[in-house]
Structures are given as structure tokens and as C-alpha cells.
PDB file of C-alpha atoms in Angstrom:
ATOM      1  CA  ARG N  35       0.000   0.000   0.000  1.00  0.00           C
ATOM      2  CA  ASP N  36       1.096   3.532  -0.729  1.00  0.00           C
ATOM      3  CA  PRO N  37       2.282   4.956   2.612  1.00  0.00           C
ATOM      4  CA  TRP N  38       0.979   8.426   1.727  1.00  0.00           C
ATOM      5  CA  LEU N  39      -2.536   7.218   0.893  1.00  0.00           C
ATOM      6  CA  PHE N  40      -2.540   4.758   3.814  1.00  0.00           C
ATOM      7  CA  PRO N  41      -0.551   6.495   6.571  1.00  0.00           C
ATOM      8  CA  ARG N  42      -0.206   5.441  10.171  1.00  0.00           C
ATOM      9  CA  CYS N  43      -3.120   6.675  12.264  1.00  0.00           C
ATOM     10  CA  SER N  44      -0.685   8.438  14.576  1.00  0.00           C
ATOM     11  CA  GLU N  45       0.468  10.727  11.742  1.00  0.00           C
ATOM     12  CA  GLY N  46      -2.681  12.863  11.675  1.00  0.00           C
ATOM     13  CA  HIS N  47      -6.467  12.961  11.498  1.00  0.00           C
ATOM     14  CA  PHE N  48      -7.248  10.211   8.981  1.00  0.00           C
ATOM     15  CA  TYR N  49     -10.001   7.636   8.457  1.00  0.00           C
ATOM     16  CA  PRO N  50      -9.577   4.265  10.241  1.00  0.00           C
ATOM     17  CA  ILE N  51      -9.957   1.134   8.136  1.00  0.00           C
ATOM     18  CA  GLY N  52      -9.434  -1.522  10.786  1.00  0.00           C
ATOM     19  CA  GLY N  53      -6.406  -3.339  12.088  1.00  0.00           C
ATOM     20  CA  GLY N  54      -4.918  -0.096  13.379  1.00  0.00           C
ATOM     21  CA  ALA N  55      -4.521   1.253   9.840  1.00  0.00           C
ATOM     22  CA  CYS N  56      -5.853   4.529   8.422  1.00  0.00           C
ATOM     23  CA  THR N  57      -6.372   6.151   5.021  1.00  0.00           C
ATOM     24  CA  ARG N  58      -6.786   9.614   3.535  1.00  0.00           C
ATOM     25  CA  ILE N  59      -9.836   8.346   1.603  1.00  0.00           C
ATOM     26  CA  ASN N  60     -12.982   9.690   3.233  1.00  0.00           C
ATOM     27  CA  ARG N  61     -15.771   7.204   3.920  1.00  0.00           C
ATOM     28  CA  PRO N  62     -13.583   4.159   3.092  1.00  0.00           C
ATOM     29  CA  SER N  63     -16.429   1.778   3.937  1.00  0.00           C
ATOM     30  CA  GLU N  64     -18.784   3.276   1.323  1.00  0.00           C
ATOM     31  CA  HIS N  65     -18.877   2.518  -2.387  1.00  0.00           C
ATOM     32  CA  THR N  66     -17.561   5.459  -4.371  1.00  0.00           C
ATOM     33  CA  ILE N  67     -19.859   8.261  -5.458  1.00  0.00           C
ATOM     34  CA  TYR N  68     -17.743   8.852  -8.569  1.00  0.00           C
ATOM     35  CA  PRO N  69     -19.231   7.723 -11.894  1.00  0.00           C
ATOM     36  CA  PRO N  70     -17.427   5.141 -14.072  1.00  0.00           C
ATOM     37  CA  LEU N  71     -15.355   7.424 -16.299  1.00  0.00           C
ATOM     38  CA  ALA N  72     -14.020   9.300 -13.290  1.00  0.00           C
ATOM     39  CA  GLU N  73     -12.875   5.984 -11.852  1.00  0.00           C
ATOM     40  CA  ALA N  74     -11.272   5.113 -15.188  1.00  0.00           C
ATOM     41  CA  TYR N  75      -9.514   8.492 -15.158  1.00  0.00           C
ATOM     42  CA  PHE N  76      -8.134   7.858 -11.670  1.00  0.00           C
ATOM     43  CA  LEU N  77      -6.957   4.393 -12.730  1.00  0.00           C
ATOM     44  CA  VAL N  78      -5.170   5.671 -15.843  1.00  0.00           C
ATOM     45  CA  VAL N  79      -3.409   8.442 -13.917  1.00  0.00           C
ATOM     46  CA  ASP N  80      -2.391   5.946 -11.233  1.00  0.00           C
ATOM     47  CA  ARG N  81      -0.986   3.470 -13.754  1.00  0.00           C
ATOM     48  CA  LEU N  82       1.008   6.177 -15.533  1.00  0.00           C
ATOM     49  CA  SER N  83       2.377   7.708 -12.334  1.00  0.00           C
ATOM     50  CA  PRO N  84       5.775   6.874 -10.838  1.00  0.00           C
ATOM     51  CA  GLY N  85       5.914   5.496  -7.330  1.00  0.00           C
ATOM     52  CA  GLY N  86       5.723   8.072  -4.576  1.00  0.00           C
ATOM     53  CA  ALA N  87       4.246  10.738  -6.842  1.00  0.00           C
ATOM     54  CA  ARG N  88       1.258  11.154  -4.509  1.00  0.00           C
ATOM     55  CA  HIS N  89      -1.279  13.699  -5.790  1.00  0.00           C
ATOM     56  CA  LYS N  90       1.046  15.504  -8.205  1.00  0.00           C
ATOM     57  CA  PRO N  91       0.151  13.468 -11.342  1.00  0.00           C
ATOM     58  CA  LEU N  92      -3.512  14.413 -10.850  1.00  0.00           C
ATOM     59  CA  GLN N  93      -2.450  18.051 -10.633  1.00  0.00           C
ATOM     60  CA  VAL N  94      -0.453  17.707 -13.848  1.00  0.00           C
ATOM     61  CA  ALA N  95      -3.430  16.051 -15.538  1.00  0.00           C
ATOM     62  CA  GLY N  96      -5.664  18.892 -14.349  1.00  0.00           C
ATOM     63  CA  ALA N  97      -3.248  21.455 -15.753  1.00  0.00           C
ATOM     64  CA  LEU N  98      -3.126  19.694 -19.129  1.00  0.00           C
ATOM     65  CA  LEU N  99      -6.919  19.445 -19.280  1.00  0.00           C
ATOM     66  CA  ALA N 100      -7.305  23.111 -18.332  1.00  0.00           C
ATOM     67  CA  ALA N 101      -4.801  24.140 -21.012  1.00  0.00           C
ATOM     68  CA  GLY N 102      -6.492  21.945 -23.619  1.00  0.00           C
ATOM     69  CA  THR N 103      -9.850  23.451 -22.704  1.00  0.00           C
ATOM     70  CA  LEU N 104      -8.373  26.913 -23.193  1.00  0.00           C
ATOM     71  CA  LEU N 105      -7.244  25.982 -26.708  1.00  0.00           C
ATOM     72  CA  VAL N 106     -10.762  24.838 -27.612  1.00  0.00           C
ATOM     73  CA  LEU N 107     -12.222  28.035 -26.158  1.00  0.00           C
ATOM     74  CA  LEU N 108      -9.761  30.125 -28.163  1.00  0.00           C
ATOM     75  CA  ARG N 109     -10.788  28.326 -31.326  1.00  0.00           C
ATOM     76  CA  ARG N 110     -14.488  28.775 -30.642  1.00  0.00           C
ATOM     77  CA  GLY N 111     -14.754  32.323 -29.281  1.00  0.00           C
ATOM     78  CA  GLY N 112     -11.354  33.961 -29.611  1.00  0.00           C
ATOM     79  CA  ALA N 113      -9.182  35.556 -26.953  1.00  0.00           C
ATOM     80  CA  ARG N 114     -11.826  38.060 -25.799  1.00  0.00           C
ATOM     81  CA  ARG N 115     -13.997  35.223 -24.480  1.00  0.00           C
ATOM     82  CA  ALA N 116     -11.345  32.660 -23.628  1.00  0.00           C
ATOM     83  CA  VAL N 117      -9.834  35.139 -21.183  1.00  0.00           C
ATOM     84  CA  TYR N 118     -12.735  34.477 -18.824  1.00  0.00           C
ATOM     85  CA  TRP N 119     -11.399  30.948 -18.442  1.00  0.00           C
ATOM     86  CA  ALA N 120      -7.703  31.802 -18.617  1.00  0.00           C
ATOM     87  CA  TRP N 121      -7.841  34.489 -15.923  1.00  0.00           C
ATOM     88  CA  CYS N 122     -10.460  32.987 -13.592  1.00  0.00           C
ATOM     89  CA  PRO N 123      -8.780  32.069 -10.268  1.00  0.00           C
ATOM     90  CA  ALA N 124     -11.079  29.064  -9.882  1.00  0.00           C
ATOM     91  CA  VAL N 125      -9.319  27.277 -12.753  1.00  0.00           C
ATOM     92  CA  PRO N 126      -5.789  27.001 -11.297  1.00  0.00           C
ATOM     93  CA  MET N 127      -7.166  26.550  -7.785  1.00  0.00           C
ATOM     94  CA  GLU N 128      -9.780  23.850  -8.385  1.00  0.00           C
ATOM     95  CA  ALA N 129      -8.637  22.181 -11.621  1.00  0.00           C
ATOM     96  CA  VAL N 130      -4.903  22.161 -10.896  1.00  0.00           C
ATOM     97  CA  ASN N 131      -4.055  22.733  -7.238  1.00  0.00           C
ATOM     98  CA  ASN N 132      -7.019  20.745  -5.889  1.00  0.00           C
ATOM     99  CA  ALA N 133      -7.000  18.384  -8.910  1.00  0.00           C
ATOM    100  CA  HIS N 134     -10.760  17.818  -9.031  1.00  0.00           C
ATOM    101  CA  ALA N 135     -12.021  15.308 -11.596  1.00  0.00           C
ATOM    102  CA  ASP N 136     -14.637  17.920 -12.525  1.00  0.00           C
ATOM    103  CA  MET N 137     -12.008  19.304 -14.892  1.00  0.00           C
ATOM    104  CA  LEU N 138     -12.288  16.215 -17.093  1.00  0.00           C
ATOM    105  CA  ALA N 139     -16.079  16.611 -17.216  1.00  0.00           C
ATOM    106  CA  VAL N 140     -15.753  20.299 -18.088  1.00  0.00           C
ATOM    107  CA  ALA N 141     -13.280  19.508 -20.863  1.00  0.00           C
ATOM    108  CA  ALA N 142     -15.734  17.020 -22.367  1.00  0.00           C
ATOM    109  CA  ALA N 143     -18.575  19.556 -22.171  1.00  0.00           C
ATOM    110  CA  VAL N 144     -16.456  22.215 -23.873  1.00  0.00           C
ATOM    111  CA  LEU N 145     -15.553  19.745 -26.613  1.00  0.00           C
ATOM    112  CA  ALA N 146     -19.266  19.079 -27.078  1.00  0.00           C
ATOM    113  CA  PHE N 147     -19.939  22.730 -27.834  1.00  0.00           C
ATOM    114  CA  GLY N 148     -16.572  24.042 -28.939  1.00  0.00           C
ATOM    115  CA  VAL N 149     -15.459  21.648 -31.673  1.00  0.00           C
ATOM    116  CA  ALA N 150     -18.741  21.601 -33.572  1.00  0.00           C
ATOM    117  CA  GLY N 151     -20.840  24.706 -33.153  1.00  0.00           C
ATOM    118  CA  GLY N 152     -24.497  25.263 -33.740  1.00  0.00           C
ATOM    119  CA  ARG N 153     -26.498  22.540 -35.470  1.00  0.00           C
ATOM    120  CA  ALA N 154     -23.505  20.480 -36.583  1.00  0.00           C
ATOM    121  CA  TRP N 155     -22.671  17.010 -35.334  1.00  0.00           C
ATOM    122  CA  PRO N 156     -25.519  16.355 -32.846  1.00  0.00           C
ATOM    123  CA  ALA N 157     -24.300  12.790 -32.270  1.00  0.00           C
ATOM    124  CA  TRP N 158     -20.816  14.071 -31.410  1.00  0.00           C
ATOM    125  CA  ARG N 159     -22.301  16.585 -29.008  1.00  0.00           C
ATOM    126  CA  GLY N 160     -24.346  13.898 -27.297  1.00  0.00           C
ATOM    127  CA  THR N 161     -21.346  11.585 -27.052  1.00  0.00           C
ATOM    128  CA  MET N 162     -19.208  14.241 -25.388  1.00  0.00           C
ATOM    129  CA  LEU N 163     -21.973  15.290 -23.010  1.00  0.00           C
ATOM    130  CA  GLY N 164     -22.634  11.659 -22.127  1.00  0.00           C
ATOM    131  CA  GLY N 165     -18.946  11.320 -21.352  1.00  0.00           C
ATOM    132  CA  ALA N 166     -19.071  14.429 -19.161  1.00  0.00           C
ATOM    133  CA  ILE N 167     -22.035  13.032 -17.217  1.00  0.00           C
ATOM    134  CA  ALA N 168     -20.234   9.706 -16.793  1.00  0.00           C
ATOM    135  CA  VAL N 169     -17.360  11.596 -15.144  1.00  0.00           C
ATOM    136  CA  LYS N 170     -19.448  13.764 -12.796  1.00  0.00           C
ATOM    137  CA  LEU N 171     -23.240  13.873 -12.722  1.00  0.00           C
ATOM    138  CA  VAL N 172     -23.331  17.686 -12.518  1.00  0.00           C
ATOM    139  CA  PRO N 173     -22.975  18.252 -16.316  1.00  0.00           C
ATOM    140  CA  ALA N 174     -26.408  16.675 -16.781  1.00  0.00           C
ATOM    141  CA  VAL N 175     -27.761  20.212 -16.319  1.00  0.00           C
ATOM    142  CA  VAL N 176     -26.024  21.186 -19.566  1.00  0.00           C
ATOM    143  CA  LEU N 177     -28.068  18.769 -21.674  1.00  0.00           C
ATOM    144  CA  PRO N 178     -31.152  21.025 -22.082  1.00  0.00           C
ATOM    145  CA  GLY N 179     -28.879  23.692 -23.527  1.00  0.00           C
ATOM    146  CA  ALA N 180     -27.589  21.233 -26.098  1.00  0.00           C
ATOM    147  CA  LEU N 181     -31.219  20.772 -27.146  1.00  0.00           C
ATOM    148  CA  SER N 182     -31.854  24.520 -27.531  1.00  0.00           C
ATOM    149  CA  GLY N 183     -34.770  25.275 -29.836  1.00  0.00           C
ATOM    150  CA  SER N 184     -35.657  21.613 -30.260  1.00  0.00           C
ATOM    151  CA  LEU N 185     -39.367  22.380 -29.796  1.00  0.00           C
ATOM    152  CA  SER N 186     -39.345  25.091 -32.448  1.00  0.00           C
ATOM    153  CA  SER N 187     -38.760  23.078 -35.628  1.00  0.00           C
ATOM    154  CA  GLY N 188     -38.616  19.555 -36.973  1.00  0.00           C
ATOM    155  CA  ARG N 189     -34.967  19.864 -37.943  1.00  0.00           C
ATOM    156  CA  ALA N 190     -33.963  20.966 -34.448  1.00  0.00           C
ATOM    157  CA  ALA N 191     -36.057  18.163 -32.954  1.00  0.00           C
ATOM    158  CA  ARG N 192     -34.252  15.555 -35.065  1.00  0.00           C
ATOM    159  CA  GLY N 193     -30.882  16.900 -33.971  1.00  0.00           C
ATOM    160  CA  ALA N 194     -32.031  16.853 -30.351  1.00  0.00           C
ATOM    161  CA  LEU N 195     -33.047  13.228 -30.722  1.00  0.00           C
ATOM    162  CA  TRP N 196     -29.577  12.286 -31.951  1.00  0.00           C
ATOM    163  CA  THR N 197     -27.941  14.255 -29.151  1.00  0.00           C
ATOM    164  CA  THR N 198     -30.114  12.728 -26.435  1.00  0.00           C
ATOM    165  CA  ALA N 199     -29.765   9.191 -27.779  1.00  0.00           C
ATOM    166  CA  SER N 200     -25.976   9.479 -28.030  1.00  0.00           C
ATOM    167  CA  ALA N 201     -25.637  10.869 -24.512  1.00  0.00           C
ATOM    168  CA  THR N 202     -27.907   8.184 -23.086  1.00  0.00           C
ATOM    169  CA  LEU N 203     -26.010   5.425 -24.876  1.00  0.00           C
ATOM    170  CA  VAL N 204     -22.642   6.607 -23.561  1.00  0.00           C
ATOM    171  CA  VAL N 205     -23.877   6.872 -19.968  1.00  0.00           C
ATOM    172  CA  ALA N 206     -25.580   3.475 -20.177  1.00  0.00           C
ATOM    173  CA  ALA N 207     -22.484   1.825 -21.652  1.00  0.00           C
ATOM    174  CA  ALA N 208     -20.286   3.348 -18.949  1.00  0.00           C
ATOM    175  CA  TYR N 209     -22.557   2.208 -16.129  1.00  0.00           C
ATOM    176  CA  LEU N 210     -23.321  -1.268 -17.499  1.00  0.00           C
ATOM    177  CA  PRO N 211     -20.303  -2.986 -15.876  1.00  0.00           C
ATOM    178  CA  TYR N 212     -21.191  -1.292 -12.575  1.00  0.00           C
ATOM    179  CA  VAL N 213     -24.774  -2.537 -12.797  1.00  0.00           C
ATOM    180  CA  LEU N 214     -23.673  -6.090 -13.598  1.00  0.00           C
ATOM    181  CA  LEU N 215     -21.095  -6.220 -10.822  1.00  0.00           C
ATOM    182  CA  SER N 216     -22.514  -4.142  -7.982  1.00  0.00           C
ATOM    183  CA  ARG N 217     -26.246  -4.072  -8.730  1.00  0.00           C
ATOM    184  CA  GLY N 218     -28.000  -2.004  -6.056  1.00  0.00           C
ATOM    185  CA  SER N 219     -24.841  -0.155  -5.012  1.00  0.00           C
ATOM    186  CA  VAL N 220     -24.161   1.230  -8.473  1.00  0.00           C
ATOM    187  CA  LEU N 221     -24.769   4.816  -7.328  1.00  0.00           C
ATOM    188  CA  GLY N 222     -22.478   4.410  -4.337  1.00  0.00           C
ATOM    189  CA  TYR N 223     -22.768   7.087  -1.671  1.00  0.00           C
ATOM    190  CA  LEU N 224     -24.924   9.382  -3.846  1.00  0.00           C
ATOM    191  CA  PHE N 225     -28.045   9.292  -1.683  1.00  0.00           C
ATOM    192  CA  GLY N 226     -25.987   9.664   1.472  1.00  0.00           C
ATOM    193  CA  TYR N 227     -24.271  12.664  -0.088  1.00  0.00           C
ATOM    194  CA  VAL N 228     -27.597  14.260  -1.036  1.00  0.00           C
ATOM    195  CA  ALA N 229     -28.809  13.934   2.543  1.00  0.00           C
ATOM    196  CA  GLU N 230     -25.498  15.030   4.044  1.00  0.00           C
ATOM    197  CA  GLU N 231     -25.399  18.201   1.952  1.00  0.00           C
ATOM    198  CA  GLY N 232     -28.986  19.134   2.801  1.00  0.00           C
ATOM    199  CA  TYR N 233     -30.498  18.733  -0.663  1.00  0.00           C
ATOM    200  CA  ASP N 234     -33.224  16.400   0.554  1.00  0.00           C
ATOM    201  CA  GLU N 235     -34.387  18.623   3.409  1.00  0.00           C
ATOM    202  CA  ALA N 236     -34.320  22.391   2.970  1.00  0.00           C
ATOM    203  CA  GLY N 237     -33.090  24.048   6.124  1.00  0.00           C
ATOM    204  CA  ALA N 238     -30.724  21.236   7.085  1.00  0.00           C
ATOM    205  CA  ARG N 239     -27.783  23.255   5.755  1.00  0.00           C
ATOM    206  CA  ASP N 240     -27.436  26.285   3.471  1.00  0.00           C
ATOM    207  CA  ARG N 241     -28.899  24.780   0.306  1.00  0.00           C
ATOM    208  CA  TYR N 242     -31.729  26.596  -1.486  1.00  0.00           C
ATOM    209  CA  GLY N 243     -30.547  29.746   0.291  1.00  0.00           C
ATOM    210  CA  LEU N 244     -32.119  32.317  -2.035  1.00  0.00           C
ATOM    211  CA  LEU N 245     -35.479  30.579  -2.198  1.00  0.00           C
ATOM    212  CA  ARG N 246     -35.595  30.245   1.571  1.00  0.00           C
ATOM    213  CA  LEU N 247     -35.313  34.022   1.865  1.00  0.00           C
ATOM    214  CA  VAL N 248     -38.782  34.380   0.345  1.00  0.00           C
ATOM    215  CA  LEU N 249     -40.427  30.958   0.771  1.00  0.00           C
ATOM    216  CA  PRO N 250     -41.024  28.506   3.616  1.00  0.00           C
ATOM    217  CA  ASP N 251     -38.410  25.761   3.775  1.00  0.00           C
ATOM    218  CA  SER N 252     -40.950  23.119   2.789  1.00  0.00           C
ATOM    219  CA  TRP N 253     -41.606  24.919  -0.496  1.00  0.00           C
ATOM    220  CA  ALA N 254     -37.970  25.127  -1.572  1.00  0.00           C
ATOM    221  CA  VAL N 255     -37.611  21.792  -3.376  1.00  0.00           C
ATOM    222  CA  PRO N 256     -40.915  22.087  -5.313  1.00  0.00           C
ATOM    223  CA  ALA N 257     -39.959  25.655  -6.239  1.00  0.00           C
ATOM    224  CA  VAL N 258     -36.598  24.483  -7.604  1.00  0.00           C
ATOM    225  CA  LEU N 259     -38.288  21.852  -9.746  1.00  0.00           C
ATOM    226  CA  LEU N 260     -40.881  24.332 -11.018  1.00  0.00           C
ATOM    227  CA  VAL N 261     -38.401  27.080 -11.901  1.00  0.00           C
ATOM    228  CA  LEU N 262     -35.948  24.684 -13.548  1.00  0.00           C
ATOM    229  CA  ALA N 263     -38.778  23.137 -15.569  1.00  0.00           C
ATOM    230  CA  ALA N 264     -39.869  26.598 -16.745  1.00  0.00           C
ATOM    231  CA  VAL N 265     -36.327  27.663 -17.669  1.00  0.00           C
ATOM    232  CA  THR N 266     -35.701  24.369 -19.458  1.00  0.00           C
ATOM    233  CA  PHE N 267     -38.929  24.689 -21.437  1.00  0.00           C
ATOM    234  CA  HIS N 268     -37.989  28.238 -22.437  1.00  0.00           C
ATOM    235  CA  VAL N 269     -34.589  27.061 -23.692  1.00  0.00           C
ATOM    236  CA  LEU N 270     -36.119  24.137 -25.587  1.00  0.00           C
ATOM    237  CA  ARG N 271     -38.737  26.409 -27.143  1.00  0.00           C
ATOM    238  CA  ARG N 272     -36.909  29.710 -27.620  1.00  0.00           C
ATOM    239  CA  GLY N 273     -33.239  28.786 -27.399  1.00  0.00           C
ATOM    240  CA  ASP N 274     -30.892  29.346 -30.319  1.00  0.00           C
ATOM    241  CA  PRO N 275     -29.781  26.037 -31.904  1.00  0.00           C
ATOM    242  CA  ASP N 276     -26.796  27.873 -33.373  1.00  0.00           C
ATOM    243  CA  ARG N 277     -25.645  28.958 -29.896  1.00  0.00           C
ATOM    244  CA  PRO N 278     -26.542  26.043 -27.632  1.00  0.00           C
ATOM    245  CA  TRP N 279     -23.927  27.067 -25.074  1.00  0.00           C
ATOM    246  CA  ARG N 280     -26.100  30.089 -24.217  1.00  0.00           C
ATOM    247  CA  GLY N 281     -29.034  27.877 -23.276  1.00  0.00           C
ATOM    248  CA  ALA N 282     -26.648  25.614 -21.369  1.00  0.00           C
ATOM    249  CA  LEU N 283     -25.327  28.594 -19.409  1.00  0.00           C
ATOM    250  CA  VAL N 284     -28.824  29.823 -18.548  1.00  0.00           C
ATOM    251  CA  VAL N 285     -30.012  26.428 -17.288  1.00  0.00           C
ATOM    252  CA  THR N 286     -26.770  25.615 -15.472  1.00  0.00           C
ATOM    253  CA  GLY N 287     -26.395  29.037 -13.890  1.00  0.00           C
ATOM    254  CA  THR N 288     -30.028  29.053 -12.794  1.00  0.00           C
ATOM    255  CA  ALA N 289     -29.603  25.626 -11.200  1.00  0.00           C
ATOM    256  CA  PHE N 290     -26.632  26.896  -9.194  1.00  0.00           C
ATOM    257  CA  LEU N 291     -28.518  29.986  -8.029  1.00  0.00           C
ATOM    258  CA  LEU N 292     -31.453  27.844  -6.938  1.00  0.00           C
ATOM    259  CA  LEU N 293     -29.427  25.118  -5.215  1.00  0.00           C
ATOM    260  CA  THR N 294     -26.681  27.408  -3.791  1.00  0.00           C
ATOM    261  CA  PRO N 295     -24.058  24.613  -3.578  1.00  0.00           C
ATOM    262  CA  GLY N 296     -21.132  25.051  -1.235  1.00  0.00           C
ATOM    263  CA  TYR N 297     -18.407  23.540  -3.420  1.00  0.00           C
ATOM    264  CA  PRO N 298     -16.725  25.999  -5.830  1.00  0.00           C
ATOM    265  CA  TRP N 299     -15.213  23.318  -8.082  1.00  0.00           C
ATOM    266  CA  TYR N 300     -18.681  22.414  -9.345  1.00  0.00           C
ATOM    267  CA  ALA N 301     -18.845  25.890 -10.893  1.00  0.00           C
ATOM    268  CA  LEU N 302     -15.891  25.268 -13.222  1.00  0.00           C
ATOM    269  CA  LEU N 303     -18.649  24.272 -15.630  1.00  0.00           C
ATOM    270  CA  VAL N 304     -20.184  27.744 -15.355  1.00  0.00           C
ATOM    271  CA  VAL N 305     -16.806  29.394 -15.999  1.00  0.00           C
ATOM    272  CA  ALA N 306     -16.326  27.349 -19.180  1.00  0.00           C
ATOM    273  CA  LEU N 307     -19.818  28.206 -20.446  1.00  0.00           C
ATOM    274  CA  VAL N 308     -19.167  31.896 -19.753  1.00  0.00           C
ATOM    275  CA  ALA N 309     -16.019  31.642 -21.861  1.00  0.00           C
ATOM    276  CA  LEU N 310     -18.047  30.083 -24.680  1.00  0.00           C
ATOM    277  CA  ASP N 311     -20.847  32.645 -24.550  1.00  0.00           C
ATOM    278  CA  GLY N 312     -19.225  35.806 -23.220  1.00  0.00           C
ATOM    279  CA  ARG N 313     -21.907  36.504 -20.589  1.00  0.00           C
ATOM    280  CA  TRP N 314     -19.489  37.580 -17.875  1.00  0.00           C
ATOM    281  CA  GLU N 315     -22.254  38.478 -15.393  1.00  0.00           C
ATOM    282  CA  TRP N 316     -22.593  34.770 -14.565  1.00  0.00           C
ATOM    283  CA  LEU N 317     -19.058  34.721 -13.111  1.00  0.00           C
ATOM    284  CA  GLY N 318     -20.566  35.756  -9.799  1.00  0.00           C
ATOM    285  CA  VAL N 319     -21.835  32.183  -9.447  1.00  0.00           C
ATOM    286  CA  PRO N 320     -18.409  30.504  -9.013  1.00  0.00           C
ATOM    287  CA  LEU N 321     -17.363  33.375  -6.747  1.00  0.00           C
ATOM    288  CA  ALA N 322     -20.439  32.776  -4.599  1.00  0.00           C
ATOM    289  CA  GLY N 323     -19.584  29.078  -4.424  1.00  0.00           C
ATOM    290  CA  ALA N 324     -16.123  29.934  -3.119  1.00  0.00           C
ATOM    291  CA  VAL N 325     -17.598  32.245  -0.480  1.00  0.00           C
ATOM    292  CA  ALA N 326     -20.084  29.545   0.563  1.00  0.00           C
ATOM    293  CA  TYR N 327     -17.211  27.074   0.945  1.00  0.00           C
ATOM    294  CA  LEU N 328     -14.814  29.325   2.846  1.00  0.00           C
ATOM    295  CA  ALA N 329     -17.333  31.370   4.859  1.00  0.00           C
ATOM    296  CA  PRO N 330     -20.662  29.482   4.910  1.00  0.00           C
ATOM    297  CA  GLU N 331     -22.417  32.186   6.902  1.00  0.00           C
ATOM    298  CA  TRP N 332     -21.937  34.572   3.953  1.00  0.00           C
ATOM    299  CA  GLY N 333     -22.830  32.098   1.217  1.00  0.00           C
ATOM    300  CA  THR N 334     -26.465  33.118   0.754  1.00  0.00           C
ATOM    301  CA  TYR N 335     -25.503  36.794   0.540  1.00  0.00           C
ATOM    302  CA  ALA N 336     -22.875  35.975  -2.073  1.00  0.00           C
ATOM    303  CA  TYR N 337     -25.403  34.047  -4.146  1.00  0.00           C
ATOM    304  CA  ALA N 338     -27.855  36.951  -3.796  1.00  0.00           C
ATOM    305  CA  ALA N 339     -25.206  39.300  -5.196  1.00  0.00           C
ATOM    306  CA  ALA N 340     -24.526  36.836  -8.028  1.00  0.00           C
ATOM    307  CA  ALA N 341     -28.240  36.696  -8.856  1.00  0.00           C
ATOM    308  CA  ALA N 342     -28.421  40.503  -8.843  1.00  0.00           C
ATOM    309  CA  ALA N 343     -25.503  40.659 -11.294  1.00  0.00           C
ATOM    310  CA  VAL N 344     -27.247  38.203 -13.625  1.00  0.00           C
ATOM    311  CA  LEU N 345     -30.483  40.202 -13.507  1.00  0.00           C
ATOM    312  CA  ALA N 346     -28.580  43.438 -14.153  1.00  0.00           C
ATOM    313  CA  GLY N 347     -26.974  41.923 -17.238  1.00  0.00           C
ATOM    314  CA  ALA N 348     -30.143  40.262 -18.515  1.00  0.00           C
ATOM    315  CA  GLY N 349     -30.844  43.051 -20.994  1.00  0.00           C
ATOM    316  CA  ARG N 350     -27.540  42.656 -22.804  1.00  0.00           C
ATOM    317  CA  THR N 351     -27.574  41.071 -26.262  1.00  0.00           C
TER     318      THR N 351
END
């Protein structure tokens, strides 16, 4: 066993695994919450890493993915938009220093929109988005944006069908070995995580912070579902098929403002979509996530400021 990943319990505050041994892995008795392609990513990095490298290969991989994403953003929107990604402090902090696997999911999402713009290559877009979802489940909120305008014309509807089918096929293929081998535990600690973070019971933590300013706690979850359904329908009906990243940004950003998550690395997806679309007012969302993580008592106020910035910029074209 790697002595860094499985240190002696006397060396610090680690997680006991029995027999007097400890590990840095949190919840070692639970099946992983990470989807299949994230696990494959960890395995590949581990196999390619020299002994004793610890977390550094994951940081190098994060840096390479962030740089590759920047190149795609430059190709799609030019330097004036790509700068939102290149200069955002969340990128080096969360993608590189903290080496979150979210960076791989973000790279796949950017490839979905950045390599083939507009109506082109719907199957490619679905494949990349399916890959992103099979790395981290969060990019599922991007899918409605990829289907922008699909309710407005037959041609857009056919493209949406290809995109949805491709994404579904990739996710199903990735999860199939999990289903066959682990059956009921295929989702790992997901439901425990949802409860732990307060998503299943408004008021348990600081989730749904903005809604709880104006609604009773018991109304928060239904309100989230209602607002997200309305925003999604608007994007499907009125969204621009030639600029699907705009619809993706609206749905994703709205979801963050409604859920008020406390982990800033989730919002790397928002930063990438801002760099694709140029709507810089949404950058308050990742900033609010960082505030919620570092100073939870100020998180709701930070998300309120982010929402105000989005509303102030809503009239821009």
C-alpha cells in the first residue's frame, strides 16, 4: 500500500480502516460516489504515475486538461472570451491545485460545444456530453442547452433526438459494468451525499438559500423543480440552436442559483460556459460558491449578489 494514501493513524487525522490502519480516503467503507469514467480516469493516472508521486500526477493532468480546454475556447470564441477561463482564479485553484475530476467533465462539455458549433454534429455533441455526465453527474444540467430550440422546428427536434440518444447510450455503456457487478450499489454514496449536503431537506444546511429568503423551507424543493422546468422549457422552445452554449449557461447558472451549492469546483462548468458565450455576469456564481465554501455564513448573501448581477446583465444582447 502507498504509505501516503494509507498512513499510520498516529500521523494525523485520517479515516480508520481496521487493524490499526488509516487512510486519507474519506468514507472508506462506502462505495464510491464517482461515476465510471471518473474511476477510469483515476486508474489511468495511477498506472502512468511513478511510485511516490502522490497527488502531483492528478495536478499535472488537471493542468493539461485546463490548457487543452483553453485551446478549444480560443478556437471557438477567440481571446476576448477565452480570457474568462484563462484568468479565472477558480481554474488554477480547483482544476490544478485541488485536482478535481470535474475538470475532465468540463473539458468534455467544452468539446461538445466548442469543436462543432451550432447545429452540426448532434451525435458528437451527445457523445461528449454523455462522457461528461459519466465523469461527474453535474454536467447533466447542460443537456437542455444542447437541445436549444428543439421544440421550435422539426430539424432541431431531429438533432435533439440524436444528441439525447448518443448521450444516453454513452452513460448506459459506462454504467453497465457497474450494474452487472454491484447491482443495487451502483450509485455508491450518492443518496448519502444528497442527505449530508442538505439537498433532501431544505433548512438542514445552506442549500436553497435564495429561495428560503422568500419561501417557507418546505416549499424550496418544489420551487426548484418548477423554476428549472420553466427555464428548461424556455430554452427548448426559444433557445438558439446555433448557440446552444447560451441555453446551457442559462439552465446551469439558474440551477446553481437555486441550489446554492457550497463547493466551488462544481462551478468550473459555469466558468467554461461563460467563456463560450461571453456573458461575464454569470461569473458571480463561481465566486459565490467559493464564499459559501470558505465562509458558509456569507454564502447566501454571495449568491444573492450573483443573482443581482445576472439580472442586471439580462438586458444585454
